[in-house]
mmCIF file of C-alpha atoms in Angstrom:
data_model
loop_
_atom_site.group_PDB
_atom_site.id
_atom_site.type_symbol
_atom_site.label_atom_id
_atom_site.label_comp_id
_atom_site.label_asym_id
_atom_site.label_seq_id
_atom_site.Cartn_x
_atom_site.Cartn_y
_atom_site.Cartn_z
ATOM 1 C CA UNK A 29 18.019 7.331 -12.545
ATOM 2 C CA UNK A 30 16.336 4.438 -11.550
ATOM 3 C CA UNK A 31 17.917 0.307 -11.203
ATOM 4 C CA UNK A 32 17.827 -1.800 -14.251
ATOM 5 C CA UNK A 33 14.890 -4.762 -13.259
ATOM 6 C CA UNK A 34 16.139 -7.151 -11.208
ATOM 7 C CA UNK A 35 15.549 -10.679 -13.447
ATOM 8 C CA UNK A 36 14.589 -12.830 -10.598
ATOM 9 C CA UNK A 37 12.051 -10.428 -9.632
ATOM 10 C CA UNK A 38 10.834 -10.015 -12.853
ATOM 11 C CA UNK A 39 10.303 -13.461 -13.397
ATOM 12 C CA UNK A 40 8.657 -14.075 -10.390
ATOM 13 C CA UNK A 41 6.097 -11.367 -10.988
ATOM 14 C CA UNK A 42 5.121 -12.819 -14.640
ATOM 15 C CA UNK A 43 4.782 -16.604 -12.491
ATOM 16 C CA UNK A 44 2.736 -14.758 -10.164
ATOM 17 C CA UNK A 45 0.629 -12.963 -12.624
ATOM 18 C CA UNK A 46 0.343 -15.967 -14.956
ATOM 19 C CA UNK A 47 -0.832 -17.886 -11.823
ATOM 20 C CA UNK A 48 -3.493 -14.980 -10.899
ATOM 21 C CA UNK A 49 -4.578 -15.042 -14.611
ATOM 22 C CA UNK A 50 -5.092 -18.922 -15.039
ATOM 23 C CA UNK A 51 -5.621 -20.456 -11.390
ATOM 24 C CA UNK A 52 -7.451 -17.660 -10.235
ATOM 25 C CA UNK A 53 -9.156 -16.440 -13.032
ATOM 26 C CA UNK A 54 -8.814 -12.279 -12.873
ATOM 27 C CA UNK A 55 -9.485 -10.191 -15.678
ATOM 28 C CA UNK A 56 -6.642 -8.582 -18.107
ATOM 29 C CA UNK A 57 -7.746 -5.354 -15.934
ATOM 30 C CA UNK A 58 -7.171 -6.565 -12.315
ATOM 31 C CA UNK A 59 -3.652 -8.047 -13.653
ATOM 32 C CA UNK A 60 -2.822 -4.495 -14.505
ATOM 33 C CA UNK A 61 -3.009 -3.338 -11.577
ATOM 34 C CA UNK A 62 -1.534 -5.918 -9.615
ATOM 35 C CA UNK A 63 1.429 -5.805 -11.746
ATOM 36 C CA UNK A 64 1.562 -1.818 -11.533
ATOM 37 C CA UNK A 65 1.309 -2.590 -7.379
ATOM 38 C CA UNK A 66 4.301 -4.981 -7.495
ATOM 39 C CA UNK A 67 5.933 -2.840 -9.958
ATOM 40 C CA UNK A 68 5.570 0.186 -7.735
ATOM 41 C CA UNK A 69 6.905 -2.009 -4.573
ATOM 42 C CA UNK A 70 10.214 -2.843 -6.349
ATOM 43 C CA UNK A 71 10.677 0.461 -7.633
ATOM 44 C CA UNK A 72 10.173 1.806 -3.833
ATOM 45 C CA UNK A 73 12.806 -1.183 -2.267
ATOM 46 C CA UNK A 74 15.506 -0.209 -5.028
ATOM 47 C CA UNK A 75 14.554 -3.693 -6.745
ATOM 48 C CA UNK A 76 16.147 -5.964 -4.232
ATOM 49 C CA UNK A 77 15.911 -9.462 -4.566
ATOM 50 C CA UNK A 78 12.520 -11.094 -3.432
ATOM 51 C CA UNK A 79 14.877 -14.206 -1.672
ATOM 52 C CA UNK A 80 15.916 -11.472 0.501
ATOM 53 C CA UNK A 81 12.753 -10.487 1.977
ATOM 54 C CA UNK A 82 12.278 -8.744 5.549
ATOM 55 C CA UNK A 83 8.869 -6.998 7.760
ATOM 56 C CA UNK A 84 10.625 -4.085 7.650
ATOM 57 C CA UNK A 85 10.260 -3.868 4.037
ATOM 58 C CA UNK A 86 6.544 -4.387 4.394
ATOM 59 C CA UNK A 87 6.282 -1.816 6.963
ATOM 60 C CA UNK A 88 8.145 1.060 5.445
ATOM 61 C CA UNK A 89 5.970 -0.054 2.208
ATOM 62 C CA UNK A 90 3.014 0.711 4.268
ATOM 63 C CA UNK A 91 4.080 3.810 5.788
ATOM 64 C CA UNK A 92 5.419 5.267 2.065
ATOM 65 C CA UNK A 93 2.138 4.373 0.523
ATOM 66 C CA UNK A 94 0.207 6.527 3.139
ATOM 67 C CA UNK A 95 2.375 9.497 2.212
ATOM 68 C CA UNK A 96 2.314 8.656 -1.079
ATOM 69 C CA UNK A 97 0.766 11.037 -3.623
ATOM 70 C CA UNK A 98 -1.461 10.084 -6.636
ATOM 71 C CA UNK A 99 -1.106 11.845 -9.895
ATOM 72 C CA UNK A 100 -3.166 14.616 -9.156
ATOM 73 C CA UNK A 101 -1.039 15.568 -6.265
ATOM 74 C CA UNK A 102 -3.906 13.811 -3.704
ATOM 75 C CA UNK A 103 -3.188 11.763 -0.893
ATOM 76 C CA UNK A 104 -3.679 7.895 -1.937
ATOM 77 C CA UNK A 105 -7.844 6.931 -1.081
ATOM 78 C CA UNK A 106 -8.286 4.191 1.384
ATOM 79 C CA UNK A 107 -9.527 1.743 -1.252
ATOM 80 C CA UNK A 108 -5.985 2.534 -3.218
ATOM 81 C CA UNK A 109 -4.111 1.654 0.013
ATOM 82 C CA UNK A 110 -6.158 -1.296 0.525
ATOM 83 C CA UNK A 111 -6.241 -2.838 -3.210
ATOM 84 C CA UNK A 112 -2.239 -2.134 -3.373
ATOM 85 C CA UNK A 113 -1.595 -3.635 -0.094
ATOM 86 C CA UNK A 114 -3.752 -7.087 -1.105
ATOM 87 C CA UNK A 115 -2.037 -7.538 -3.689
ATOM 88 C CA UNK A 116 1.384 -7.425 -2.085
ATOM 89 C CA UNK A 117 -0.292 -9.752 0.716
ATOM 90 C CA UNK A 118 -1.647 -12.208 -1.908
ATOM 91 C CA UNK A 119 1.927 -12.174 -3.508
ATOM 92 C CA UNK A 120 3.852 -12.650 -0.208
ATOM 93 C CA UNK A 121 1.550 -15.771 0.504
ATOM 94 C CA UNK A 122 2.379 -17.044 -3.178
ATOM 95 C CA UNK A 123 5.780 -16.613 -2.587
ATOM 96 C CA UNK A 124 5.743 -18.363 1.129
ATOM 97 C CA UNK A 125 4.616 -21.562 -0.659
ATOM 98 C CA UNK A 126 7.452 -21.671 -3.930
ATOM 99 C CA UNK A 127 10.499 -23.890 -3.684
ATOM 100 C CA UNK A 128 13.653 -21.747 -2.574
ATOM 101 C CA UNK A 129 11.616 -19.527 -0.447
ATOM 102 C CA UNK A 130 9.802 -21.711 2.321
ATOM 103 C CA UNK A 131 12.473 -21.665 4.582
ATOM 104 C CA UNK A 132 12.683 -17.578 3.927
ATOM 105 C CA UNK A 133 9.474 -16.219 3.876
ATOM 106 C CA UNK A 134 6.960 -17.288 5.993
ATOM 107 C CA UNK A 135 3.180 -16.736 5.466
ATOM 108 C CA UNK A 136 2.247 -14.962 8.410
ATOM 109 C CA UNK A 137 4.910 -12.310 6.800
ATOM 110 C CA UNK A 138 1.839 -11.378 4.597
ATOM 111 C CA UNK A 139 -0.004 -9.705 7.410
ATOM 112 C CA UNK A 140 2.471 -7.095 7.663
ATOM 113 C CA UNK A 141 0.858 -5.833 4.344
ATOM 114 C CA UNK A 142 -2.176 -4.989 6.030
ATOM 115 C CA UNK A 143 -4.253 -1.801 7.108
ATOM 116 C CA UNK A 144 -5.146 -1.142 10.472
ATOM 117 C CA UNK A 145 -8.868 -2.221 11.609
ATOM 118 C CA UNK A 146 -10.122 1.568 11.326
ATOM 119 C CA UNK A 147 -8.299 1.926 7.790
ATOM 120 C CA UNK A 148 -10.101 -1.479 6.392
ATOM 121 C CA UNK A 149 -13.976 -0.514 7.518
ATOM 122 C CA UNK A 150 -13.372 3.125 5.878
ATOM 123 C CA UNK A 151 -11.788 1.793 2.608
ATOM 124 C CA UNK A 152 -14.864 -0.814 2.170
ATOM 125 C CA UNK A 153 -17.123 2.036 3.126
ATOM 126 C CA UNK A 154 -19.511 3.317 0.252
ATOM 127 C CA UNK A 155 -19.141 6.806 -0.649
ATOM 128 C CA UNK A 156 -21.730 9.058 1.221
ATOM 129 C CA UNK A 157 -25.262 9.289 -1.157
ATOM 130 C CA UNK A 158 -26.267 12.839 -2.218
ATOM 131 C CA UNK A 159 -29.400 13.712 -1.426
ATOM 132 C CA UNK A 160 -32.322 15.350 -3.271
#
């Protein structure tokens, strides 16, 4: 059985996506997967509160997401990783800058949510061409 929402956090992710949708302009489509990527986050960190943020959190996000199997029983592709990990970056930068959470999170926290050098260059890659 999994914890009832957390209504701070839940609030904070509509501000966030309501900023992403109006300030930044992203389609109804690239809010639905950002939400599913915070969504998935707070499911995996037992939907603690946000105020309460750590690295370590970030970390063992990382490390579960690279274990982590997709719905056909696959490991998670590189662009998955990367895409799910930006937006948890982009959120943790938004959150560094509200009121209540300056003194708490700090921006260079975000970087935490990032892949290695290697794991970036083969998730931009394009996929190999077949030839004729």
């Amino acid at each position: 059985m999994t914890k009832r929402p957390n209504e701070k956090n839940e609030r904070l992710k509509r501000q966030f996506i309501d900023y992403r949708k109006y300030a930044r302009q992203l389609s109804d489509k690239s809010l639905d997967r950002e939400l599913a990527a915070l969504e998935r986050f707070d499911v995996w960190n037992g939907r603690k509160d946000f105020a309460r943020f750590h690295i370590q959190w970030a970390m063992g996000f990382r490390n579960h997401l690279e274990t982590a199997k997709g719905a056909n029983g696959k490991p998670l592709s590189k662009s998955t990783l990367r895409a799910m990990l930006a937006t948890m970056r982009e959120f943790t930068i938004w959150l560094s800058q509200q009121d209540g959470f300056r003194s708490r999170i700090r921006t260079a926290d975000a970087d935490y949510f990032k892949l290695s050098r290697r794991d970036e260059a083969e998730a931009r890659a394009a996929p190999p061409r077949a030839r004729d």
